[in-house]
Amino acid sequence: MKKLLLLLSSIALFAGEYITLDNGKVILLKPDGTWQEVQVVKKGAETIAIKPDGTWEKVESKKIEAANKLETAIDKKYKDIPLVKTLIGRWRGDGMEYNFTPDRAFLKIKSGHTYKSYKGKWIVEKVDEKNRTLKINIAEGARLGFLTFGGDLRTIKVVDNDTIEDITDRLDGKIYKLHRVR
């Protein structure tokens, strides 16, 4: 209950705010807790935010805040753990493919007859060394406190140095087994 109240108060606090993400895109945080990307243009001395539906509003330039940098203290702490370092490299299997470098990641997932892909910075959210699982966020656009914009949050179980399992969709009965590509 406390977490819900904290979430709602955080959303209300930032509602109506324009945030510039690390990738240069600008978003509007709405009062209902959702967000939408907007196009910001300069017209003379005025700054205008154009919404996807074509409506627009004047915005003071100083009211467009920059989101936090993606590299967090948590991320720095986890990147040196041997279990996390095991992920570095290419992995393939079961309609899924990962490619991790120390600072970038690529994820490709088969979805029906098409593929979804995510590419960009990856962040370690949580490490459970006892169960050998990692929660990672791939291609996150930006972070505002505990809110993240874009990307895909995945749970990975490290079986051994040459095998990992993506257990994100295990409740739907899907566990993807991937092997290291040499």
Backbone as numpy.savetxt, mean C-alpha at the origin, in Angstrom:
# Nx Ny Nz CAx CAy CAz Cx Cy Cz
-13.70 -1.54 20.20 -14.52 -0.35 20.20 -13.65 0.90 20.20
-12.56 0.87 21.00 -11.67 2.02 21.06 -11.04 2.27 19.70
-10.66 1.18 19.00 -10.04 1.32 17.69 -11.02 1.95 16.70
-12.29 1.55 16.77 -13.30 2.11 15.88 -13.47 3.60 16.12
-13.55 3.99 17.39 -13.68 5.42 17.72 -12.46 6.20 17.27
-11.26 5.61 17.43 -10.04 6.27 16.98 -10.06 6.44 15.47
-10.47 5.40 14.75 -10.54 5.46 13.29 -11.51 6.55 12.84
-12.70 6.56 13.42 -13.71 7.55 13.04 -13.27 8.97 13.37
-12.63 9.16 14.51 -12.18 10.51 14.86 -11.02 10.95 13.96
-10.15 10.01 13.57 -9.05 10.35 12.66 -9.58 10.74 11.30
-10.55 10.00 10.81 -11.14 10.31 9.50 -11.83 11.66 9.55
-12.56 11.92 10.63 -13.25 13.21 10.76 -12.26 14.36 10.85
-11.13 14.12 11.51 -10.12 15.15 11.66 -9.55 15.59 10.31
-9.31 14.61 9.42 -8.70 14.91 8.13 -9.72 15.08 7.01
-11.00 14.91 7.26 -12.02 15.02 6.21 -11.96 16.39 5.56
-12.09 16.42 4.25 -12.04 17.66 3.51 -10.63 18.16 3.26
-9.63 17.39 3.66 -8.23 17.76 3.46 -7.73 17.25 2.12
-6.88 18.02 1.50 -6.20 17.60 0.28 -4.80 17.15 0.66
-4.42 15.98 0.19 -3.12 15.40 0.52 -2.36 15.11 -0.77
-1.10 15.50 -0.84 -0.24 15.15 -1.97 0.51 13.89 -1.60
0.31 12.82 -2.38 0.98 11.56 -2.13 2.41 11.62 -2.65
3.21 10.63 -2.23 4.61 10.59 -2.66 4.76 10.48 -4.16
3.76 9.89 -4.83 3.85 9.74 -6.29 3.38 10.99 -7.02
3.08 12.07 -6.29 2.70 13.34 -6.90 1.21 13.53 -7.09
0.42 12.47 -6.92 -1.03 12.59 -7.06 -1.61 13.28 -5.83
-2.73 13.97 -6.03 -3.40 14.66 -4.93 -4.74 13.98 -4.70
-5.06 13.74 -3.43 -6.34 13.12 -3.09 -7.11 14.03 -2.14
-8.42 13.86 -2.15 -9.31 14.56 -1.23 -9.87 13.53 -0.26
-9.66 13.74 1.04 -10.25 12.87 2.05 -11.65 13.37 2.32
-12.65 12.52 2.09 -14.05 12.92 2.24 -14.54 12.68 3.67
-15.59 13.39 4.08 -16.13 13.22 5.43 -16.67 11.82 5.72
-17.06 11.06 4.67 -17.61 9.72 4.89 -16.52 8.66 5.04
-15.24 9.08 5.07 -14.14 8.14 5.27 -13.54 7.61 3.98
-14.09 8.00 2.83 -13.53 7.57 1.56 -12.60 8.65 1.04
-11.95 8.37 -0.09 -11.08 9.35 -0.70 -11.21 9.27 -2.20
-10.81 10.34 -2.87 -10.82 10.33 -4.33 -9.65 11.16 -4.84
-9.14 10.74 -5.98 -8.04 11.47 -6.60 -8.60 12.71 -7.28
-7.88 13.83 -7.15 -8.28 15.07 -7.80 -7.09 15.61 -8.60
-7.40 16.43 -9.59 -6.37 17.08 -10.40 -6.24 18.51 -9.89
-5.04 18.91 -9.53 -4.82 20.27 -9.03 -4.14 21.08 -10.13
-4.73 22.24 -10.44 -4.18 23.12 -11.47 -4.07 24.53 -10.93
-3.16 25.28 -11.50 -3.00 26.70 -11.15 -3.69 27.52 -12.23
-4.49 28.49 -11.82 -5.14 29.41 -12.75 -4.84 30.80 -12.22
-3.82 31.42 -12.81 -3.37 32.71 -12.29 -2.78 32.51 -10.91
-3.31 33.24 -9.94 -2.84 33.11 -8.56 -3.65 32.09 -7.77
-4.69 31.51 -8.40 -5.56 30.56 -7.69 -5.16 29.11 -7.94
-5.40 28.28 -6.96 -5.21 26.84 -7.08 -6.60 26.21 -7.10
-6.84 25.35 -8.08 -8.16 24.74 -8.24 -8.02 23.22 -8.23
-8.89 22.56 -7.47 -8.93 21.10 -7.43 -10.11 20.64 -8.28
-9.81 19.86 -9.33 -10.86 19.35 -10.21 -11.13 17.90 -9.85
-12.39 17.60 -9.54 -12.79 16.25 -9.14 -13.13 15.42 -10.39
-13.12 14.08 -10.25 -13.41 13.22 -11.41 -14.77 13.46 -12.06
-15.76 13.94 -11.29 -17.08 14.19 -11.86 -17.16 15.54 -12.59
-16.03 16.27 -12.63 -15.99 17.54 -13.35 -16.21 18.76 -12.48
-16.67 18.56 -11.26 -16.84 19.71 -10.36 -15.47 20.16 -9.86
-15.41 21.39 -9.37 -14.14 21.91 -8.90 -14.36 22.85 -7.74
-13.27 23.12 -7.03 -13.32 24.11 -5.96 -11.96 24.76 -5.79
-11.99 26.01 -5.33 -10.74 26.73 -5.07 -10.14 26.18 -3.77
-8.81 26.06 -3.79 -8.09 25.54 -2.63 -6.90 26.43 -2.38
-6.64 26.74 -1.11 -5.43 27.48 -0.78 -4.26 26.52 -0.90
-3.22 26.93 -1.59 -2.05 26.06 -1.81 -1.49 25.52 -0.51
-1.51 26.35 0.53 -0.94 25.90 1.80 -1.81 24.85 2.49
-3.07 24.65 2.01 -3.95 23.65 2.61 -3.75 22.26 2.01
-2.90 22.15 1.00 -2.60 20.84 0.41 -1.38 20.30 1.13
-1.61 19.30 1.98 -0.54 18.75 2.81 0.20 17.64 2.07
1.43 17.44 2.43 2.21 16.32 1.89 2.05 15.13 2.84
1.82 13.95 2.26 1.70 12.73 3.06 3.07 12.34 3.58
3.06 11.50 4.63 4.32 11.01 5.20 5.12 10.22 4.17
6.42 10.23 4.30 7.27 9.41 3.44 6.96 7.94 3.70
7.15 7.12 2.68 6.82 5.71 2.79 7.72 4.94 3.74
8.97 5.33 3.88 9.85 4.55 4.73 9.59 4.93 6.17
9.03 4.02 6.92 8.65 4.28 8.30 9.67 3.64 9.23
9.61 3.98 10.49 10.50 3.37 11.47 10.25 1.87 11.54
9.00 1.45 11.41 8.66 0.02 11.41 9.34 -0.66 10.24
9.27 -0.04 9.08 9.87 -0.62 7.87 11.37 -0.81 8.05
12.06 0.20 8.55 13.50 0.11 8.76 13.83 -1.00 9.75
13.02 -1.13 10.78 13.26 -2.13 11.82 13.17 -3.55 11.25
12.19 -3.79 10.41 11.95 -5.15 9.91 12.86 -5.55 8.75
13.33 -4.61 7.95 14.09 -4.97 6.75 15.39 -5.71 7.05
15.92 -5.62 8.27 17.17 -6.31 8.61 16.96 -7.70 9.19
15.72 -8.11 9.37 15.44 -9.44 9.92 15.68 -10.50 8.83
16.41 -11.58 9.16 16.71 -12.62 8.16 15.47 -13.18 7.46
14.37 -13.33 8.18 13.14 -13.84 7.57 12.65 -12.92 6.45
12.78 -11.62 6.65 12.38 -10.64 5.63 13.36 -10.69 4.45
14.65 -10.80 4.74 15.66 -10.86 3.69 15.49 -12.08 2.79
14.85 -13.13 3.31 14.58 -14.34 2.51 13.75 -14.01 1.28
12.90 -12.99 1.37 12.01 -12.65 0.25 12.74 -12.09 -0.97
13.92 -11.52 -0.78 14.63 -10.90 -1.90 14.87 -11.92 -3.01
14.40 -11.57 -4.22 14.54 -12.46 -5.37 13.22 -12.64 -6.09
13.20 -13.56 -7.07 11.99 -13.84 -7.86 11.32 -15.11 -7.36
9.98 -15.08 -7.33 9.17 -16.21 -6.87 8.05 -16.42 -7.88
7.72 -17.68 -8.18 6.67 -17.95 -9.15 5.95 -19.26 -8.80
4.63 -19.27 -9.08 3.83 -20.48 -8.88 2.37 -20.18 -8.67
1.51 -21.16 -8.99 0.06 -21.08 -8.73 -0.60 -19.79 -9.24
-0.22 -19.31 -10.42 -0.85 -18.12 -10.99 -0.45 -16.82 -10.34
0.69 -16.84 -9.67 1.17 -15.65 -8.96 2.67 -15.53 -9.16
3.15 -14.29 -9.16 4.58 -14.05 -9.30 4.97 -12.85 -8.46
6.09 -12.97 -7.74 6.67 -11.88 -6.97 8.09 -11.64 -7.46
8.54 -10.40 -7.37 9.95 -10.07 -7.57 10.30 -8.99 -6.56
11.11 -9.35 -5.57 11.50 -8.42 -4.51 12.95 -7.99 -4.68
13.20 -6.69 -4.62 14.54 -6.14 -4.48 14.55 -5.46 -3.12
15.69 -4.99 -2.62 15.66 -4.36 -1.30 14.70 -3.19 -1.17
14.42 -2.46 -2.26 13.54 -1.30 -2.12 12.30 -1.33 -3.02
12.19 -2.26 -3.95 11.03 -2.31 -4.86 10.47 -3.73 -4.90
9.20 -3.85 -5.27 8.58 -5.17 -5.41 7.62 -5.15 -6.59
7.42 -6.32 -7.16 6.47 -6.50 -8.25 5.62 -7.71 -7.90
4.31 -7.57 -8.01 3.37 -8.66 -7.74 2.43 -8.78 -8.93
2.26 -10.01 -9.42 1.35 -10.28 -10.53 0.48 -11.47 -10.11
-0.85 -11.27 -10.14 -1.80 -12.30 -9.70 -2.78 -12.58 -10.82
-2.99 -13.87 -11.10 -3.99 -14.25 -12.10 -5.36 -14.13 -11.46
-6.26 -13.42 -12.15 -7.62 -13.22 -11.66 -8.56 -13.55 -12.82
-9.06 -14.77 -12.84 -9.89 -15.21 -13.96 -9.04 -15.37 -15.20
-9.38 -14.63 -16.26 -8.61 -14.68 -17.50 -7.63 -13.53 -17.65
-7.54 -12.69 -16.63 -6.65 -11.53 -16.68 -5.66 -11.57 -15.51
-4.74 -10.64 -15.52 -3.77 -10.52 -14.44 -3.89 -9.13 -13.80
-3.76 -9.08 -12.47 -3.63 -7.81 -11.75 -2.17 -7.70 -11.37
-1.61 -6.51 -11.48 -0.22 -6.36 -11.07 -0.03 -5.10 -10.24
0.92 -5.17 -9.34 1.29 -4.07 -8.46 2.80 -3.94 -8.53
3.29 -2.71 -8.66 4.73 -2.49 -8.74 5.06 -1.22 -7.98
6.09 -1.30 -7.13 6.52 -0.12 -6.39 7.22 -0.50 -5.10
7.31 0.45 -4.21 7.97 0.24 -2.93 7.19 -0.79 -2.11
7.89 -1.58 -1.33 7.21 -2.51 -0.43 7.60 -2.22 1.00
6.63 -2.40 1.87 6.81 -2.08 3.28 6.41 -3.28 4.12
7.23 -3.61 5.09 6.92 -4.70 6.01 6.07 -4.12 7.14
4.86 -4.63 7.27 3.95 -4.14 8.31 4.11 -4.90 9.62
4.33 -6.24 9.51 4.40 -7.07 10.72 5.20 -8.33 10.42
5.97 -8.77 11.40 6.73 -10.02 11.29 6.36 -10.91 12.46
5.99 -12.15 12.16 5.73 -13.17 13.19 6.76 -14.27 12.97
7.90 -14.17 13.68 8.98 -15.13 13.45 8.61 -16.53 13.91
7.76 -16.64 14.92 7.36 -17.96 15.41 6.61 -18.73 14.32
5.64 -18.09 13.67 4.87 -18.73 12.61 5.49 -18.53 11.22
6.60 -17.77 11.17 7.32 -17.48 9.92 6.42 -16.78 8.90
5.60 -15.82 9.37 4.72 -15.07 8.47 5.10 -13.59 8.47
4.84 -12.96 7.32 5.13 -11.55 7.13 3.90 -10.87 6.54
3.58 -9.70 7.03 2.55 -8.86 6.40 3.29 -7.76 5.67
3.07 -7.69 4.35 3.76 -6.68 3.55 2.75 -5.90 2.72
3.08 -4.66 2.44 2.26 -3.81 1.59 3.09 -3.49 0.36
2.58 -3.86 -0.81 3.29 -3.65 -2.06 2.64 -2.50 -2.83
3.46 -1.57 -3.31 3.04 -0.45 -4.15 2.11 0.52 -3.44
2.33 0.71 -2.15 1.55 1.68 -1.39 1.82 3.07 -1.94
0.76 3.84 -2.18 0.94 5.19 -2.71 1.43 6.15 -1.66
0.83 6.09 -0.48 1.24 6.97 0.62 0.58 6.50 1.89
0.99 7.10 2.98 0.51 6.72 4.30 0.19 8.00 5.06
-0.94 8.00 5.71 -1.33 9.13 6.56 -1.68 8.53 7.91
-0.71 8.51 8.81 -0.90 7.81 10.07 -1.04 6.33 9.80
-2.16 5.74 10.22 -2.37 4.32 9.96 -3.16 4.08 8.68
-3.59 5.12 7.98 -4.30 4.98 6.72 -3.30 4.85 5.58
-3.56 3.90 4.67 -2.70 3.76 3.51 -3.53 3.96 2.26
-2.89 4.45 1.21 -3.57 4.73 -0.05 -2.91 3.91 -1.15
-3.69 3.07 -1.78 -3.18 2.26 -2.88 -2.42 1.05 -2.38
-1.96 0.25 -3.32 -1.17 -0.92 -2.99 -2.01 -2.13 -2.65
-1.34 -3.17 -2.23 -1.99 -4.43 -1.89 -1.30 -5.01 -0.66
-2.07 -5.29 0.38 -1.55 -5.86 1.62 -1.59 -7.38 1.51
-0.44 -8.04 1.65 -0.34 -9.49 1.49 0.24 -10.12 2.75
-0.14 -11.37 3.02 0.42 -12.16 4.11 1.18 -13.32 3.49
2.46 -13.42 3.82 3.32 -14.43 3.23 3.92 -15.29 4.34
3.85 -16.60 4.13 4.48 -17.55 5.05 5.74 -18.08 4.37
6.88 -17.95 5.05 8.14 -18.46 4.53 8.27 -19.91 4.97
8.18 -20.84 4.01 8.27 -22.28 4.32 9.74 -22.65 4.50
10.58 -22.29 3.52 12.03 -22.48 3.59 12.66 -21.47 2.64
13.96 -21.56 2.42 14.64 -20.57 1.58 14.22 -20.60 0.12
13.58 -21.68 -0.32 13.17 -21.80 -1.72 11.67 -21.87 -1.92
10.88 -21.79 -0.85 9.42 -21.90 -0.95 8.74 -20.91 -0.02
7.76 -20.17 -0.58 6.91 -19.31 0.24 5.45 -19.62 -0.11
4.57 -19.26 0.79 3.13 -19.40 0.53 2.48 -18.05 0.78
1.68 -17.60 -0.20 0.88 -16.39 -0.02 -0.44 -16.87 0.57
-0.67 -16.56 1.84 -1.86 -17.05 2.55 -2.91 -15.95 2.75
-2.80 -14.88 2.00 -3.72 -13.75 2.13 -5.17 -14.18 1.92
-5.42 -15.03 0.93 -6.78 -15.44 0.58 -7.16 -16.80 1.16
-6.53 -17.22 2.25 -6.77 -18.57 2.80 -8.21 -18.76 3.27
-8.87 -17.69 3.69 -10.27 -17.82 4.11 -11.18 -18.18 2.94
-10.76 -17.83 1.73 -11.50 -18.20 0.52 -11.03 -19.55 -0.02
-10.15 -20.22 0.73 -9.65 -21.52 0.31 -8.49 -21.45 -0.66
-7.85 -20.27 -0.81 -6.74 -20.13 -1.74 -5.44 -19.89 -0.99
-4.52 -20.81 -1.16 -3.16 -20.64 -0.67 -2.26 -20.84 -1.87
-1.47 -19.82 -2.18 -0.60 -19.87 -3.35 0.79 -20.32 -2.92
1.28 -21.42 -3.49 2.62 -21.90 -3.20 3.55 -21.41 -4.30
4.61 -20.71 -3.92 5.57 -20.15 -4.88 6.96 -20.67 -4.59
7.74 -20.82 -5.65 9.12 -21.29 -5.53 10.08 -20.24 -6.07
11.26 -20.19 -5.50 12.28 -19.25 -5.92 12.70 -19.57 -7.36
12.82 -18.53 -8.19 13.27 -18.68 -9.56 14.77 -18.37 -9.57
15.56 -19.32 -10.04 17.03 -19.12 -10.06 17.48 -18.73 -11.42
